[in-house]
PDB file of C-alpha atoms in Angstrom:
ATOM      1  CA  UNK C1432     165.726  44.752 146.106  1.00 43.00           C
ATOM      2  CA  UNK C1433     166.568  48.317 146.484  1.00 44.00           C
ATOM      3  CA  UNK C1434     169.097  49.900 144.268  1.00 41.00           C
ATOM      4  CA  UNK C1435     172.155  50.832 146.502  1.00 37.00           C
ATOM      5  CA  UNK C1436     172.010  54.927 146.814  1.00 43.00           C
ATOM      6  CA  UNK C1437     175.927  56.385 147.708  1.00 41.00           C
ATOM      7  CA  UNK C1438     173.823  57.810 150.282  1.00 41.00           C
ATOM      8  CA  UNK C1439     172.329  57.308 151.594  1.00 37.00           C
ATOM      9  CA  UNK C1440     173.463  53.235 152.082  1.00 34.00           C
ATOM     10  CA  UNK C1441     176.071  53.479 154.239  1.00 35.00           C
ATOM     11  CA  UNK C1442     178.352  53.316 151.756  1.00 40.00           C
ATOM     12  CA  UNK C1443     181.804  54.720 153.267  1.00 43.00           C
ATOM     13  CA  UNK C1444     182.870  57.068 150.104  1.00 53.00           C
ATOM     14  CA  UNK C1445     186.504  57.863 150.463  1.00 55.00           C
ATOM     15  CA  UNK C1446     187.364  61.482 147.992  1.00 55.00           C
ATOM     16  CA  UNK C1447     191.086  62.292 148.249  1.00 51.00           C
ATOM     17  CA  UNK C1448     192.162  65.834 146.242  1.00 50.00           C
ATOM     18  CA  UNK C1449     195.631  66.133 144.797  1.00 44.00           C
ATOM     19  CA  UNK C1450     197.221  68.866 142.897  1.00 40.00           C
ATOM     20  CA  UNK C1451     194.808  71.972 143.770  1.00 47.00           C
ATOM     21  CA  UNK C1452     191.353  71.418 143.790  1.00 49.00           C
ATOM     22  CA  UNK C1453     191.132  69.545 139.976  1.00 58.00           C
ATOM     23  CA  UNK C1454     191.950  66.478 140.916  1.00 89.00           C
ATOM     24  CA  UNK C1455     189.780  63.387 142.381  1.00 96.00           C
ATOM     25  CA  UNK C1456     190.539  59.817 143.136  1.00 94.00           C
ATOM     26  CA  UNK C1457     186.365  58.570 144.034  1.00 96.00           C
ATOM     27  CA  UNK C1458     186.206  55.734 146.297  1.00 94.00           C
ATOM     28  CA  UNK C1459     183.454  53.090 147.231  1.00 93.00           C
ATOM     29  CA  UNK C1460     184.910  51.889 150.616  1.00 89.00           C
ATOM     30  CA  UNK C1461     182.502  49.707 152.096  1.00 89.00           C
ATOM     31  CA  UNK C1462     179.271  48.666 150.258  1.00 88.00           C
ATOM     32  CA  UNK C1463     176.292  46.481 151.933  1.00 85.00           C
ATOM     33  CA  UNK C1464     176.197  42.522 151.472  1.00 89.00           C
ATOM     34  CA  UNK C1465     172.895  42.631 150.906  1.00 89.00           C
ATOM     35  CA  UNK C1466     170.214  44.985 150.296  1.00 90.00           C
ATOM     36  CA  UNK C1467     168.971  47.621 153.014  1.00 91.00           C
ATOM     37  CA  UNK C1468     164.929  46.953 152.083  1.00 92.00           C
ATOM     38  CA  UNK C1469     163.309  43.328 150.582  1.00 88.00           C
ATOM     39  CA  UNK C1470     160.821  42.117 149.354  1.00 83.00           C
ATOM     40  CA  UNK C1471     162.466  38.783 149.962  1.00 82.00           C
ATOM     41  CA  UNK C1472     163.409  39.343 154.127  1.00 86.00           C
ATOM     42  CA  UNK C1473     160.933  41.337 154.402  1.00 86.00           C
ATOM     43  CA  UNK C1474     162.350  44.734 155.130  1.00 90.00           C
ATOM     44  CA  UNK C1475     158.716  46.036 153.312  1.00 87.00           C
ATOM     45  CA  UNK C1476     155.907  44.971 151.630  1.00 82.00           C
ATOM     46  CA  UNK C1477     155.986  46.162 148.680  1.00 82.00           C
ATOM     47  CA  UNK C1478     157.462  42.875 146.394  1.00 77.00           C
ATOM     48  CA  UNK C1479     159.322  46.307 144.368  1.00 80.00           C
ATOM     49  CA  UNK C1480     161.156  48.471 145.809  1.00 87.00           C
ATOM     50  CA  UNK C1481     164.110  50.943 143.870  1.00 88.00           C
ATOM     51  CA  UNK C1482     165.487  53.952 142.815  1.00 92.00           C
ATOM     52  CA  UNK C1483     165.934  55.180 146.063  1.00 95.00           C
ATOM     53  CA  UNK C1484     166.851  58.853 147.262  1.00 97.00           C
ATOM     54  CA  UNK C1485     168.150  60.197 151.020  1.00 97.00           C
ATOM     55  CA  UNK C1486     165.407  62.693 152.339  1.00 98.00           C
ATOM     56  CA  UNK C1487     168.183  65.108 155.166  1.00 97.00           C
ATOM     57  CA  UNK C1488     166.216  65.640 158.245  1.00 98.00           C
ATOM     58  CA  UNK C1489     164.647  69.213 158.155  1.00 98.00           C
ATOM     59  CA  UNK C1490     162.014  71.134 160.542  1.00 98.00           C
ATOM     60  CA  UNK C1491     159.867  69.979 158.568  1.00 98.00           C
ATOM     61  CA  UNK C1492     160.057  66.585 159.297  1.00 98.00           C
ATOM     62  CA  UNK C1493     160.510  66.696 162.690  1.00 98.00           C
ATOM     63  CA  UNK C1494     164.139  66.249 162.478  1.00 98.00           C
ATOM     64  CA  UNK C1495     163.422  62.578 161.129  1.00 98.00           C
ATOM     65  CA  UNK C1496     165.690  61.708 157.306  1.00 98.00           C
ATOM     66  CA  UNK C1497     164.825  58.143 155.427  1.00 98.00           C
ATOM     67  CA  UNK C1498     164.564  56.853 152.296  1.00 98.00           C
ATOM     68  CA  UNK C1499     161.733  57.827 149.187  1.00 98.00           C
ATOM     69  CA  UNK C1500     161.386  54.478 148.035  1.00 96.00           C
ATOM     70  CA  UNK C1501     160.208  53.861 144.403  1.00 93.00           C
ATOM     71  CA  UNK C1502     157.635  50.966 145.603  1.00 89.00           C
ATOM     72  CA  UNK C1503     155.719  48.604 142.696  1.00 80.00           C
ATOM     73  CA  UNK C1504     151.750  48.137 143.743  1.00 64.00           C
ATOM     74  CA  UNK C1505     152.211  44.397 142.742  1.00 64.00           C
ATOM     75  CA  UNK C1506     148.975  42.196 142.914  1.00 55.00           C
ATOM     76  CA  UNK C1507     151.418  39.020 143.613  1.00 57.00           C
ATOM     77  CA  UNK C1508     154.776  38.213 143.615  1.00 56.00           C
ATOM     78  CA  UNK C1509     156.463  34.784 143.408  1.00 62.00           C
ATOM     79  CA  UNK C1510     160.475  34.812 143.660  1.00 59.00           C
ATOM     80  CA  UNK C1511     161.877  34.792 140.951  1.00 56.00           C
ATOM     81  CA  UNK C1512     158.489  34.352 138.223  1.00 62.00           C
ATOM     82  CA  UNK C1513     158.077  38.109 136.904  1.00 63.00           C
ATOM     83  CA  UNK C1514     154.995  39.403 136.723  1.00 61.00           C
ATOM     84  CA  UNK C1515     153.375  42.981 135.394  1.00 57.00           C
ATOM     85  CA  UNK C1516     152.131  45.038 138.453  1.00 60.00           C
ATOM     86  CA  UNK C1517     150.747  47.465 136.139  1.00 50.00           C
ATOM     87  CA  UNK C1518     147.192  46.378 135.555  1.00 46.00           C
ATOM     88  CA  UNK C1519     145.285  43.928 138.083  1.00 46.00           C
ATOM     89  CA  UNK C1520     147.573  45.932 141.080  1.00 45.00           C
ATOM     90  CA  UNK C1521     146.113  45.509 144.615  1.00 46.00           C
ATOM     91  CA  UNK C1522     148.609  44.966 147.009  1.00 42.00           C
ATOM     92  CA  UNK C1523     149.529  46.441 148.890  1.00 42.00           C
ATOM     93  CA  UNK C1524     148.122  50.462 149.549  1.00 46.00           C
ATOM     94  CA  UNK C1525     144.483  51.321 149.310  1.00 46.00           C
ATOM     95  CA  UNK C1526     143.525  53.169 148.233  1.00 50.00           C
ATOM     96  CA  UNK C1527     143.762  51.126 144.287  1.00 50.00           C
ATOM     97  CA  UNK C1528     146.139  52.909 142.172  1.00 63.00           C
ATOM     98  CA  UNK C1529     147.442  50.676 139.710  1.00 65.00           C
ATOM     99  CA  UNK C1530     151.539  51.586 138.656  1.00 77.00           C
ATOM    100  CA  UNK C1531     154.211  53.227 140.812  1.00 86.00           C
ATOM    101  CA  UNK C1532     154.214  54.816 144.357  1.00 90.00           C
ATOM    102  CA  UNK C1533     156.170  56.100 145.935  1.00 94.00           C
ATOM    103  CA  UNK C1534     156.902  55.431 149.407  1.00 95.00           C
ATOM    104  CA  UNK C1535     159.441  56.302 153.098  1.00 97.00           C
ATOM    105  CA  UNK C1536     161.380  55.175 155.333  1.00 98.00           C
ATOM    106  CA  UNK C1537     162.282  55.566 158.018  1.00 98.00           C
ATOM    107  CA  UNK C1538     166.600  55.731 158.579  1.00 97.00           C
ATOM    108  CA  UNK C1539     166.320  53.832 162.702  1.00 95.00           C
ATOM    109  CA  UNK C1540     170.267  55.095 162.207  1.00 84.00           C
ATOM    110  CA  UNK C1541     172.188  52.398 161.939  1.00 84.00           C
ATOM    111  CA  UNK C1542     172.386  51.238 158.618  1.00 86.00           C
ATOM    112  CA  UNK C1543     168.338  50.265 158.454  1.00 92.00           C
ATOM    113  CA  UNK C1544     165.374  51.323 157.735  1.00 96.00           C
ATOM    114  CA  UNK C1545     161.710  51.031 159.211  1.00 96.00           C
ATOM    115  CA  UNK C1546     158.570  49.286 157.479  1.00 94.00           C
ATOM    116  CA  UNK C1547     158.464  52.042 154.638  1.00 94.00           C
ATOM    117  CA  UNK C1548     154.992  53.033 153.917  1.00 93.00           C
ATOM    118  CA  UNK C1549     153.014  55.425 150.903  1.00 92.00           C
ATOM    119  CA  UNK C1550     153.235  58.931 150.573  1.00 95.00           C
ATOM    120  CA  UNK C1551     152.646  59.756 147.033  1.00 95.00           C
ATOM    121  CA  UNK C1552     150.748  58.697 144.283  1.00 91.00           C
ATOM    122  CA  UNK C1553     149.270  59.175 140.791  1.00 89.00           C
ATOM    123  CA  UNK C1554     147.459  62.646 141.325  1.00 89.00           C
ATOM    124  CA  UNK C1555     144.036  61.435 141.372  1.00 83.00           C
ATOM    125  CA  UNK C1556     142.928  64.638 140.269  1.00 86.00           C
ATOM    126  CA  UNK C1557     144.149  64.195 136.793  1.00 83.00           C
ATOM    127  CA  UNK C1558     143.950  60.502 136.010  1.00 77.00           C
ATOM    128  CA  UNK C1559     145.540  60.142 132.866  1.00 85.00           C
ATOM    129  CA  UNK C1560     148.906  62.597 133.401  1.00 88.00           C
ATOM    130  CA  UNK C1561     150.127  59.904 135.719  1.00 88.00           C
ATOM    131  CA  UNK C1562     147.873  57.008 136.237  1.00 82.00           C
ATOM    132  CA  UNK C1563     151.128  54.323 135.108  1.00 83.00           C
ATOM    133  CA  UNK C1564     153.612  56.012 138.087  1.00 88.00           C
ATOM    134  CA  UNK C1565     154.454  57.969 139.750  1.00 93.00           C
ATOM    135  CA  UNK C1566     158.372  56.838 140.222  1.00 94.00           C
ATOM    136  CA  UNK C1567     162.155  57.556 140.563  1.00 95.00           C
ATOM    137  CA  UNK C1568     162.260  60.263 142.587  1.00 97.00           C
ATOM    138  CA  UNK C1569     165.422  62.772 142.841  1.00 98.00           C
ATOM    139  CA  UNK C1570     164.078  65.339 146.645  1.00 98.00           C
ATOM    140  CA  UNK C1571     166.425  68.261 147.122  1.00 98.00           C
ATOM    141  CA  UNK C1572     165.845  70.801 150.206  1.00 98.00           C
ATOM    142  CA  UNK C1573     166.454  74.165 149.886  1.00 98.00           C
ATOM    143  CA  UNK C1574     167.156  75.313 154.223  1.00 97.00           C
ATOM    144  CA  UNK C1575     165.917  78.689 152.521  1.00 97.00           C
ATOM    145  CA  UNK C1576     162.116  78.247 152.200  1.00 97.00           C
ATOM    146  CA  UNK C1577     162.253  75.261 154.352  1.00 98.00           C
ATOM    147  CA  UNK C1578     160.898  73.437 150.997  1.00 98.00           C
ATOM    148  CA  UNK C1579     161.271  70.013 149.540  1.00 98.00           C
ATOM    149  CA  UNK C1580     161.545  70.006 145.979  1.00 98.00           C
ATOM    150  CA  UNK C1581     161.002  66.441 144.225  1.00 98.00           C
ATOM    151  CA  UNK C1582     162.128  65.372 140.850  1.00 98.00           C
ATOM    152  CA  UNK C1583     159.962  62.412 139.776  1.00 98.00           C
ATOM    153  CA  UNK C1584     158.932  60.761 136.080  1.00 96.00           C
ATOM    154  CA  UNK C1585     155.313  61.131 136.454  1.00 94.00           C
ATOM    155  CA  UNK C1586     153.876  58.541 133.220  1.00 91.00           C
ATOM    156  CA  UNK C1587     150.072  59.435 132.140  1.00 89.00           C
ATOM    157  CA  UNK C1588     148.172  56.857 130.021  1.00 85.00           C
ATOM    158  CA  UNK C1589     148.185  59.940 127.358  1.00 88.00           C
ATOM    159  CA  UNK C1590     150.948  61.666 127.725  1.00 90.00           C
ATOM    160  CA  UNK C1591     153.941  59.562 128.358  1.00 91.00           C
ATOM    161  CA  UNK C1592     156.226  59.366 130.749  1.00 94.00           C
ATOM    162  CA  UNK C1593     157.616  62.252 131.847  1.00 96.00           C
ATOM    163  CA  UNK C1594     159.547  64.587 133.517  1.00 97.00           C
ATOM    164  CA  UNK C1595     157.122  66.608 137.159  1.00 97.00           C
ATOM    165  CA  UNK C1596     158.122  67.941 140.009  1.00 98.00           C
ATOM    166  CA  UNK C1597     156.118  69.056 143.300  1.00 98.00           C
ATOM    167  CA  UNK C1598     157.735  70.316 146.574  1.00 98.00           C
ATOM    168  CA  UNK C1599     156.503  69.896 150.315  1.00 98.00           C
ATOM    169  CA  UNK C1600     157.514  71.227 154.012  1.00 98.00           C
ATOM    170  CA  UNK C1601     157.226  67.368 155.112  1.00 98.00           C
ATOM    171  CA  UNK C1602     157.056  64.746 151.780  1.00 98.00           C
ATOM    172  CA  UNK C1603     157.633  61.765 155.095  1.00 98.00           C
ATOM    173  CA  UNK C1604     154.377  62.549 155.690  1.00 98.00           C
ATOM    174  CA  UNK C1605     152.041  59.354 155.525  1.00 95.00           C
ATOM    175  CA  UNK C1606     149.555  59.636 151.803  1.00 92.00           C
ATOM    176  CA  UNK C1607     148.181  62.067 150.683  1.00 92.00           C
ATOM    177  CA  UNK C1608     150.186  64.568 152.848  1.00 95.00           C
ATOM    178  CA  UNK C1609     151.183  68.050 150.949  1.00 97.00           C
ATOM    179  CA  UNK C1610     152.541  68.339 148.140  1.00 98.00           C
ATOM    180  CA  UNK C1611     152.497  71.056 145.694  1.00 97.00           C
ATOM    181  CA  UNK C1612     152.207  70.055 141.978  1.00 97.00           C
ATOM    182  CA  UNK C1613     153.483  72.021 139.898  1.00 97.00           C
ATOM    183  CA  UNK C1614     153.167  70.033 137.169  1.00 95.00           C
ATOM    184  CA  UNK C1615     155.922  68.874 133.216  1.00 96.00           C
ATOM    185  CA  UNK C1616     159.693  70.255 133.956  1.00 98.00           C
ATOM    186  CA  UNK C1617     159.046  70.619 130.619  1.00 97.00           C
ATOM    187  CA  UNK C1618     155.398  70.545 128.754  1.00 94.00           C
ATOM    188  CA  UNK C1619     156.767  71.905 125.487  1.00 94.00           C
ATOM    189  CA  UNK C1620     159.033  68.774 125.254  1.00 93.00           C
ATOM    190  CA  UNK C1621     156.530  65.806 125.104  1.00 86.00           C
ATOM    191  CA  UNK C1622     156.933  62.644 126.979  1.00 89.00           C
ATOM    192  CA  UNK C1623     160.869  61.052 127.708  1.00 89.00           C
ATOM    193  CA  UNK C1624     161.689  63.958 129.742  1.00 95.00           C
ATOM    194  CA  UNK C1625     162.618  62.495 133.604  1.00 95.00           C
ATOM    195  CA  UNK C1626     165.649  61.936 135.929  1.00 97.00           C
ATOM    196  CA  UNK C1627     165.957  65.686 137.483  1.00 98.00           C
ATOM    197  CA  UNK C1628     169.145  66.575 140.282  1.00 98.00           C
ATOM    198  CA  UNK C1629     169.229  69.742 141.941  1.00 98.00           C
ATOM    199  CA  UNK C1630     170.885  71.698 142.169  1.00 98.00           C
ATOM    200  CA  UNK C1631     170.237  74.298 144.851  1.00 98.00           C
ATOM    201  CA  UNK C1632     171.898  77.623 145.649  1.00 97.00           C
ATOM    202  CA  UNK C1633     172.403  80.369 148.312  1.00 95.00           C
ATOM    203  CA  UNK C1634     171.621  82.563 145.204  1.00 95.00           C
ATOM    204  CA  UNK C1635     170.564  82.115 141.244  1.00 97.00           C
ATOM    205  CA  UNK C1636     170.858  81.368 139.192  1.00 97.00           C
ATOM    206  CA  UNK C1637     169.959  77.435 140.123  1.00 98.00           C
ATOM    207  CA  UNK C1638     170.894  74.222 138.295  1.00 98.00           C
ATOM    208  CA  UNK C1639     169.254  70.808 137.022  1.00 98.00           C
ATOM    209  CA  UNK C1640     170.975  67.714 135.591  1.00 98.00           C
ATOM    210  CA  UNK C1641     168.443  65.812 134.069  1.00 98.00           C
ATOM    211  CA  UNK C1642     167.760  63.238 131.345  1.00 97.00           C
ATOM    212  CA  UNK C1643     168.464  59.390 131.258  1.00 94.00           C
ATOM    213  CA  UNK C1644     171.138  58.886 127.155  1.00 93.00           C
ATOM    214  CA  UNK C1645     172.297  62.204 127.591  1.00 97.00           C
ATOM    215  CA  UNK C1646     172.386  64.423 131.216  1.00 98.00           C
ATOM    216  CA  UNK C1647     171.164  68.064 130.057  1.00 98.00           C
ATOM    217  CA  UNK C1648     171.796  71.474 132.051  1.00 98.00           C
ATOM    218  CA  UNK C1649     169.111  73.932 133.007  1.00 98.00           C
ATOM    219  CA  UNK C1650     168.959  76.649 134.685  1.00 98.00           C
ATOM    220  CA  UNK C1651     166.211  78.088 137.261  1.00 98.00           C
ATOM    221  CA  UNK C1652     166.225  81.579 139.208  1.00 98.00           C
ATOM    222  CA  UNK C1653     162.971  80.706 141.367  1.00 98.00           C
ATOM    223  CA  UNK C1654     162.755  77.273 141.516  1.00 98.00           C
ATOM    224  CA  UNK C1655     159.880  76.679 138.490  1.00 97.00           C
ATOM    225  CA  UNK C1656     160.881  77.842 135.763  1.00 98.00           C
ATOM    226  CA  UNK C1657     163.351  76.117 134.039  1.00 98.00           C
ATOM    227  CA  UNK C1658     165.630  76.350 130.835  1.00 97.00           C
ATOM    228  CA  UNK C1659     167.791  74.144 129.522  1.00 97.00           C
ATOM    229  CA  UNK C1660     170.722  75.500 128.724  1.00 97.00           C
ATOM    230  CA  UNK C1661     172.983  72.594 127.210  1.00 97.00           C
ATOM    231  CA  UNK C1662     171.381  69.855 126.268  1.00 97.00           C
ATOM    232  CA  UNK C1663     174.527  67.354 126.164  1.00 97.00           C
ATOM    233  CA  UNK C1664     176.335  68.165 129.392  1.00 98.00           C
ATOM    234  CA  UNK C1665     177.466  64.749 130.153  1.00 98.00           C
ATOM    235  CA  UNK C1666     176.998  62.591 126.889  1.00 97.00           C
ATOM    236  CA  UNK C1667     177.837  58.722 125.996  1.00 95.00           C
ATOM    237  CA  UNK C1668     181.546  58.439 125.665  1.00 94.00           C
ATOM    238  CA  UNK C1669     182.406  55.542 123.534  1.00 91.00           C
ATOM    239  CA  UNK C1670     184.462  52.326 124.863  1.00 88.00           C
ATOM    240  CA  UNK C1671     183.345  53.283 128.164  1.00 91.00           C
ATOM    241  CA  UNK C1672     181.695  51.941 130.863  1.00 91.00           C
ATOM    242  CA  UNK C1673     179.328  54.628 130.194  1.00 93.00           C
ATOM    243  CA  UNK C1674     179.107  54.333 126.232  1.00 91.00           C
ATOM    244  CA  UNK C1675     174.961  53.586 125.814  1.00 90.00           C
ATOM    245  CA  UNK C1676     173.644  56.668 127.582  1.00 92.00           C
ATOM    246  CA  UNK C1677     174.632  58.304 130.905  1.00 96.00           C
ATOM    247  CA  UNK C1678     171.377  59.453 132.872  1.00 96.00           C
ATOM    248  CA  UNK C1679     171.120  61.984 136.661  1.00 98.00           C
ATOM    249  CA  UNK C1680     171.546  61.099 139.068  1.00 97.00           C
ATOM    250  CA  UNK C1681     171.155  62.426 143.139  1.00 97.00           C
ATOM    251  CA  UNK C1682     171.405  65.918 143.635  1.00 97.00           C
ATOM    252  CA  UNK C1683     174.708  66.892 143.179  1.00 98.00           C
ATOM    253  CA  UNK C1684     176.582  67.565 146.539  1.00 97.00           C
ATOM    254  CA  UNK C1685     179.103  69.981 148.147  1.00 96.00           C
ATOM    255  CA  UNK C1686     182.429  69.017 148.786  1.00 96.00           C
ATOM    256  CA  UNK C1687     185.035  70.718 151.788  1.00 95.00           C
ATOM    257  CA  UNK C1688     187.054  72.887 148.784  1.00 95.00           C
ATOM    258  CA  UNK C1689     183.636  74.650 147.288  1.00 96.00           C
ATOM    259  CA  UNK C1690     183.545  72.311 144.304  1.00 97.00           C
ATOM    260  CA  UNK C1691     180.365  69.409 143.940  1.00 98.00           C
ATOM    261  CA  UNK C1692     180.165  65.990 143.111  1.00 98.00           C
ATOM    262  CA  UNK C1693     177.811  64.698 140.734  1.00 98.00           C
ATOM    263  CA  UNK C1694     176.848  60.794 140.488  1.00 98.00           C
ATOM    264  CA  UNK C1695     175.741  59.945 137.306  1.00 97.00           C
ATOM    265  CA  UNK C1696     174.348  55.942 136.744  1.00 95.00           C
ATOM    266  CA  UNK C1697     175.816  54.264 133.253  1.00 94.00           C
ATOM    267  CA  UNK C1698     175.256  51.666 130.511  1.00 88.00           C
ATOM    268  CA  UNK C1699     177.470  49.779 128.741  1.00 85.00           C
ATOM    269  CA  UNK C1700     175.186  47.313 126.791  1.00 67.00           C
ATOM    270  CA  UNK C1701     177.812  44.251 128.605  1.00 61.00           C
ATOM    271  CA  UNK C1702     176.515  40.945 129.228  1.00 49.00           C
ATOM    272  CA  UNK C1703     175.601  40.424 132.645  1.00 48.00           C
ATOM    273  CA  UNK C1704     177.448  37.670 133.738  1.00 47.00           C
ATOM    274  CA  UNK C1705     178.655  38.034 137.203  1.00 42.00           C
ATOM    275  CA  UNK C1706     182.727  38.961 136.532  1.00 41.00           C
ATOM    276  CA  UNK C1707     182.033  42.090 134.539  1.00 48.00           C
ATOM    277  CA  UNK C1708     181.095  45.196 135.134  1.00 44.00           C
ATOM    278  CA  UNK C1709     177.378  44.477 133.920  1.00 54.00           C
ATOM    279  CA  UNK C1710     175.045  46.636 132.319  1.00 74.00           C
ATOM    280  CA  UNK C1711     174.696  49.848 135.024  1.00 84.00           C
ATOM    281  CA  UNK C1712     177.401  51.219 136.749  1.00 91.00           C
ATOM    282  CA  UNK C1713     177.999  54.147 138.613  1.00 95.00           C
ATOM    283  CA  UNK C1714     179.786  57.754 137.106  1.00 97.00           C
ATOM    284  CA  UNK C1715     181.398  61.090 138.533  1.00 98.00           C
ATOM    285  CA  UNK C1716     181.990  64.162 137.708  1.00 98.00           C
ATOM    286  CA  UNK C1717     183.116  67.168 139.669  1.00 98.00           C
ATOM    287  CA  UNK C1718     181.785  70.115 139.497  1.00 98.00           C
ATOM    288  CA  UNK C1719     183.165  74.254 139.981  1.00 97.00           C
ATOM    289  CA  UNK C1720     181.508  75.826 142.746  1.00 97.00           C
ATOM    290  CA  UNK C1721     180.834  78.603 141.035  1.00 97.00           C
ATOM    291  CA  UNK C1722     180.414  77.655 138.360  1.00 97.00           C
ATOM    292  CA  UNK C1723     178.519  74.585 138.125  1.00 98.00           C
ATOM    293  CA  UNK C1724     178.289  74.933 134.156  1.00 98.00           C
ATOM    294  CA  UNK C1725     181.621  73.630 134.198  1.00 98.00           C
ATOM    295  CA  UNK C1726     182.838  70.056 134.854  1.00 97.00           C
ATOM    296  CA  UNK C1727     186.648  69.927 136.518  1.00 97.00           C
ATOM    297  CA  UNK C1728     186.745  66.796 136.067  1.00 97.00           C
ATOM    298  CA  UNK C1729     185.088  63.067 134.978  1.00 97.00           C
ATOM    299  CA  UNK C1730     185.522  59.347 135.702  1.00 96.00           C
ATOM    300  CA  UNK C1731     187.551  57.095 133.765  1.00 94.00           C
ATOM    301  CA  UNK C1732     186.317  54.051 135.556  1.00 93.00           C
ATOM    302  CA  UNK C1733     182.826  52.846 136.852  1.00 94.00           C
ATOM    303  CA  UNK C1734     182.899  53.713 141.090  1.00 95.00           C
ATOM    304  CA  UNK C1735     180.284  51.301 141.520  1.00 91.00           C
ATOM    305  CA  UNK C1736     178.795  48.222 140.089  1.00 88.00           C
ATOM    306  CA  UNK C1737     176.961  45.238 140.221  1.00 85.00           C
ATOM    307  CA  UNK C1738     179.823  41.974 142.264  1.00 87.00           C
ATOM    308  CA  UNK C1739     176.116  40.701 144.464  1.00 88.00           C
ATOM    309  CA  UNK C1740     173.639  38.378 142.982  1.00 86.00           C
ATOM    310  CA  UNK C1741     170.824  40.198 144.005  1.00 85.00           C
ATOM    311  CA  UNK C1742     172.704  43.040 142.208  1.00 85.00           C
ATOM    312  CA  UNK C1743     172.508  40.494 139.501  1.00 80.00           C
ATOM    313  CA  UNK C1744     170.006  39.624 139.014  1.00 77.00           C
ATOM    314  CA  UNK C1745     169.879  35.638 139.924  1.00 80.00           C
ATOM    315  CA  UNK C1746     167.480  33.894 141.609  1.00 78.00           C
ATOM    316  CA  UNK C1747     165.854  34.084 143.996  1.00 77.00           C
ATOM    317  CA  UNK C1748     166.300  38.503 142.524  1.00 77.00           C
ATOM    318  CA  UNK C1749     165.158  38.116 138.727  1.00 71.00           C
ATOM    319  CA  UNK C1750     163.157  40.369 138.537  1.00 67.00           C
ATOM    320  CA  UNK C1751     165.346  43.149 140.283  1.00 64.00           C
ATOM    321  CA  UNK C1752     168.189  43.067 138.032  1.00 62.00           C
TER     322      UNK C1752
END
């Protein structure tokens, strides 16, 4: 199933500013009862599709918008039966890829999407750097250069999972497209770097919010080399809905008052049962538009929590919690 994405799935975000620019109330006022992309209803050929990123329209895409979606290249699928997907994958893409790939689903404009197709996959020229998959895309557009910056988890059998960076003018082009692979963002840190949300500014520095467990802050002047300046920019809070981990979500969004809203994932390690928050929830922070390294406000309650069976992984969606 496709995990809800606040910007792209038609969820209406209500945001009220009161008492100046330092006090915000944020709420989701509409939420779809069914996934917008799901193998269960035939809207995708990939049995497992999740972790989407919104592709905004541009001249490079021919003004097409849609979702860049992680898809698991499974060889078989039986509703309610969880299977491994990285060993004998044969379904449904060619050429053969053993791990996760990235697909694109064009927005129809009414809250629905066309059938996803393959746009990005493990690098055939670096067979062990991401042979386990290209995962969890987050993509940001730089209007000054016309480039889309893709940050994703490149999972290699010899390198482990790492945060990697690629650019293109058209992320909607069918595989192999026209991508420039820039490799690992933080090669010196080794494995287990992931989840990079890029804030492109009119003038540098540009900001990258990254990490799962703790969210770090990195800066760049050229959108190629990034240096971490705060390794614990957003941390988990004991006793809160984000008490176990926080993880960088989609790229930050500019608000009308000039400040910035940044959504993040969280885990509170509670039992995943209907009626409680479950384990994974969405939260938010407000960043200073003048200085995006400054947090003005942080959510005390989750913005988005599991409420439907497909979000809890109840039958027949056990594999997609």
